[in-house]
Amino acid sequence: MKLNKSFEQSICILLVLAMQKDHSPLSSQFISQKLDISQSYSKKTIRKLVEGDLLTSSTGNNGGLKLKKNLDEISLFDIYKCTEEAEIFESTNLPQKIFLIPEKVEEREAIIVSALEKIQENLFSQLDEIKLSTILEGTDYINGCVDWKELAAVKDEAMLDTFLKNFAENLH
């Protein structure tokens, strides 16, 4: 099983927004640049997160993307449902083409299907237990701790070092 890239990217998009100082909105273009993702791909991913009720999107001068829910309310399973197909395993009925007795095929296939269903249930249960709030410390997301736009504007390495030092001091 392989998860789509959009699963990991969705997690990062949500974390960037959670860490944004005062939870002010960020544009999809800014997020694309920050995560170094193509803008067309990130827009598709963001649309899935909006449709999944994890983000809000507004237009205008003060518009952009914001979290719709608190990180304590967003699980990895919520993100999975936005970015992945509903079922992990899908039968192609190929065994019916190679075995002669249909009843035996169904019987043997049921063993495999049952095992795969249990695996899927366990995976979904595990994903549902992990909330995004466990990935960040409380101070990182309660009011947001990073002004991503300000950080992006810092071009000089010495200025960046000073900025990061001040940032680290303000966390404690």
GROMACS .gro file of C-alpha atoms in nm:
model
  172
    1MET     CA    1   0.000   0.000   0.000
    2LYS     CA    2   0.127   0.342  -0.089
    3LEU     CA    3  -0.031   0.669   0.018
    4ASN     CA    4  -0.063   0.954  -0.228
    5LYS     CA    5   0.178   1.245  -0.200
    6SER     CA    6  -0.125   1.459  -0.126
    7PHE     CA    7  -0.162   1.287   0.215
    8GLU     CA    8   0.176   1.412   0.339
    9GLN     CA    9   0.131   1.747   0.167
   10SER     CA   10  -0.209   1.791   0.331
   11ILE     CA   11  -0.057   1.732   0.673
   12CYS     CA   12   0.210   1.993   0.603
   13ILE     CA   13  -0.041   2.244   0.465
   14LEU     CA   14  -0.253   2.210   0.778
   15LEU     CA   15   0.053   2.243   1.004
   16VAL     CA   16   0.176   2.555   0.822
   17LEU     CA   17  -0.166   2.714   0.871
   18ALA     CA   18  -0.181   2.605   1.235
   19MET     CA   19   0.158   2.762   1.305
   20GLN     CA   20   0.077   3.089   1.124
   21LYS     CA   21   0.091   3.375   1.374
   22ASP     CA   22  -0.257   3.474   1.492
   23HIS     CA   23  -0.389   3.217   1.243
   24SER     CA   24  -0.407   3.483   0.975
   25PRO     CA   25  -0.490   3.345   0.629
   26LEU     CA   26  -0.224   3.241   0.381
   27SER     CA   27  -0.266   3.220   0.005
   28SER     CA   28  -0.244   2.891  -0.179
   29GLN     CA   29   0.039   3.044  -0.384
   30PHE     CA   30   0.237   3.123  -0.069
   31ILE     CA   31   0.185   2.772   0.068
   32SER     CA   32   0.290   2.620  -0.264
   33GLN     CA   33   0.610   2.821  -0.258
   34LYS     CA   34   0.678   2.746   0.109
   35LEU     CA   35   0.640   2.370   0.060
   36ASP     CA   36   0.797   2.373  -0.287
   37ILE     CA   37   0.493   2.206  -0.446
   38SER     CA   38   0.355   2.294  -0.787
   39GLN     CA   39   0.072   2.541  -0.750
   40SER     CA   40  -0.168   2.341  -0.964
   41TYR     CA   41  -0.111   2.027  -0.754
   42SER     CA   42  -0.139   2.213  -0.424
   43LYS     CA   43  -0.466   2.375  -0.537
   44LYS     CA   44  -0.612   2.030  -0.603
   45THR     CA   45  -0.500   1.913  -0.261
   46ILE     CA   46  -0.631   2.228  -0.093
   47ARG     CA   47  -0.967   2.188  -0.269
   48LYS     CA   48  -0.994   1.837  -0.119
   49LEU     CA   49  -0.922   1.978   0.228
   50VAL     CA   50  -1.185   2.249   0.183
   51GLU     CA   51  -1.440   1.993   0.060
   52GLY     CA   52  -1.347   1.773   0.357
   53ASP     CA   53  -1.431   2.059   0.597
   54LEU     CA   54  -1.074   2.094   0.725
   55LEU     CA   55  -0.999   2.434   0.567
   56THR     CA   56  -1.185   2.749   0.476
   57SER     CA   57  -1.097   2.948   0.169
   58SER     CA   58  -1.192   3.310   0.116
   59THR     CA   59  -1.113   3.561  -0.155
   60GLY     CA   60  -1.019   3.927  -0.135
   61ASN     CA   61  -0.738   4.133   0.016
   62ASN     CA   62  -0.765   3.965   0.355
   63GLY     CA   63  -0.859   3.629   0.209
   64GLY     CA   64  -0.672   3.304   0.193
   65LEU     CA   65  -0.674   2.970   0.364
   66LYS     CA   66  -0.742   2.905   0.732
   67LEU     CA   67  -0.802   2.600   0.945
   68LYS     CA   68  -1.171   2.527   0.988
   69LYS     CA   69  -1.118   2.311   1.297
   70ASN     CA   70  -0.887   2.301   1.594
   71LEU     CA   71  -0.592   2.062   1.558
   72ASP     CA   72  -0.736   1.855   1.845
   73GLU     CA   73  -1.030   1.779   1.616
   74ILE     CA   74  -0.832   1.680   1.305
   75SER     CA   75  -0.702   1.325   1.285
   76LEU     CA   76  -0.480   1.165   1.027
   77PHE     CA   77  -0.786   0.963   0.927
   78ASP     CA   78  -0.973   1.287   0.850
   79ILE     CA   79  -0.690   1.381   0.617
   80TYR     CA   80  -0.680   1.030   0.471
   81LYS     CA   81  -1.050   1.053   0.384
   82CYS     CA   82  -0.984   1.379   0.197
   83THR     CA   83  -0.686   1.257  -0.002
   84GLU     CA   84  -0.721   0.883  -0.057
   85GLU     CA   85  -0.967   0.638  -0.206
   86ALA     CA   86  -1.218   0.504   0.047
   87GLU     CA   87  -1.111   0.141   0.021
   88ILE     CA   88  -0.750   0.030   0.042
   89PHE     CA   89  -0.799  -0.311  -0.111
   90GLU     CA   90  -1.013  -0.385  -0.411
   91SER     CA   91  -1.074  -0.732  -0.551
   92THR     CA   92  -1.024  -0.787  -0.923
   93ASN     CA   93  -1.180  -1.136  -0.922
   94LEU     CA   94  -0.875  -1.277  -1.098
   95PRO     CA   95  -0.876  -1.603  -0.898
   96GLN     CA   96  -1.207  -1.695  -1.062
   97LYS     CA   97  -1.026  -1.708  -1.394
   98ILE     CA   98  -0.773  -1.971  -1.285
   99PHE     CA   99  -0.961  -2.208  -1.053
  100LEU     CA  100  -1.219  -2.453  -1.181
  101ILE     CA  101  -1.454  -2.484  -0.883
  102PRO     CA  102  -1.629  -2.150  -0.820
  103GLU     CA  103  -1.733  -2.239  -0.462
  104LYS     CA  104  -1.373  -2.308  -0.362
  105VAL     CA  105  -1.259  -1.982  -0.519
  106GLU     CA  106  -1.515  -1.784  -0.320
  107GLU     CA  107  -1.423  -1.971  -0.002
  108ARG     CA  108  -1.050  -1.903  -0.043
  109GLU     CA  109  -1.108  -1.548  -0.157
  110ALA     CA  110  -1.317  -1.484   0.156
  111ILE     CA  111  -1.015  -1.571   0.371
  112ILE     CA  112  -0.804  -1.309   0.198
  113VAL     CA  113  -1.080  -1.047   0.193
  114SER     CA  114  -1.144  -1.096   0.565
  115ALA     CA  115  -0.776  -1.050   0.649
  116LEU     CA  116  -0.752  -0.738   0.433
  117GLU     CA  117  -1.066  -0.590   0.588
  118LYS     CA  118  -0.914  -0.636   0.936
  119ILE     CA  119  -0.593  -0.468   0.821
  120GLN     CA  120  -0.793  -0.176   0.682
  121GLU     CA  121  -0.998  -0.141   1.002
  122ASN     CA  122  -0.679  -0.139   1.212
  123LEU     CA  123  -0.514   0.118   0.987
  124PHE     CA  124  -0.816   0.348   0.993
  125SER     CA  125  -0.844   0.312   1.371
  126GLN     CA  126  -0.476   0.398   1.420
  127LEU     CA  127  -0.500   0.699   1.188
  128ASP     CA  128  -0.809   0.821   1.373
  129GLU     CA  129  -0.626   0.813   1.707
  130ILE     CA  130  -0.350   1.048   1.591
  131LYS     CA  131  -0.457   1.411   1.610
  132LEU     CA  132  -0.254   1.686   1.445
  133SER     CA  133  -0.218   1.853   1.784
  134THR     CA  134   0.016   1.571   1.890
  135ILE     CA  135   0.260   1.669   1.615
  136LEU     CA  136   0.302   2.027   1.737
  137GLU     CA  137   0.357   2.152   2.089
  138GLY     CA  138   0.067   2.354   2.225
  139THR     CA  139   0.257   2.682   2.206
  140ASP     CA  140   0.327   2.620   1.837
  141TYR     CA  141  -0.035   2.630   1.732
  142ILE     CA  142  -0.263   2.777   1.998
  143ASN     CA  143  -0.209   3.132   1.871
  144GLY     CA  144   0.033   3.047   1.595
  145CYS     CA  145   0.403   3.105   1.645
  146VAL     CA  146   0.546   3.184   1.301
  147ASP     CA  147   0.481   3.470   1.068
  148TRP     CA  148   0.560   3.276   0.751
  149LYS     CA  149   0.538   3.586   0.534
  150GLU     CA  150   0.787   3.774   0.753
  151LEU     CA  151   1.020   3.475   0.756
  152ALA     CA  152   0.997   3.439   0.378
  153ALA     CA  153   1.092   3.805   0.337
  154VAL     CA  154   1.425   3.753   0.517
  155LYS     CA  155   1.684   3.709   0.243
  156ASP     CA  156   2.018   3.771   0.418
  157GLU     CA  157   2.165   3.473   0.607
  158ALA     CA  158   2.279   3.685   0.903
  159MET     CA  159   1.933   3.840   0.927
  160LEU     CA  160   1.779   3.494   0.911
  161ASP     CA  161   2.000   3.373   1.197
  162THR     CA  162   1.894   3.675   1.405
  163PHE     CA  163   1.529   3.620   1.316
  164LEU     CA  164   1.544   3.251   1.414
  165LYS     CA  165   1.730   3.328   1.739
  166ASN     CA  166   1.465   3.584   1.837
  167PHE     CA  167   1.193   3.341   1.739
  168ALA     CA  168   1.342   3.063   1.955
  169GLU     CA  169   1.374   3.299   2.254
  170ASN     CA  170   1.009   3.401   2.222
  171LEU     CA  171   0.893   3.039   2.234
  172HIS     CA  172   1.006   2.994   2.594
   0.00000   0.00000   0.00000
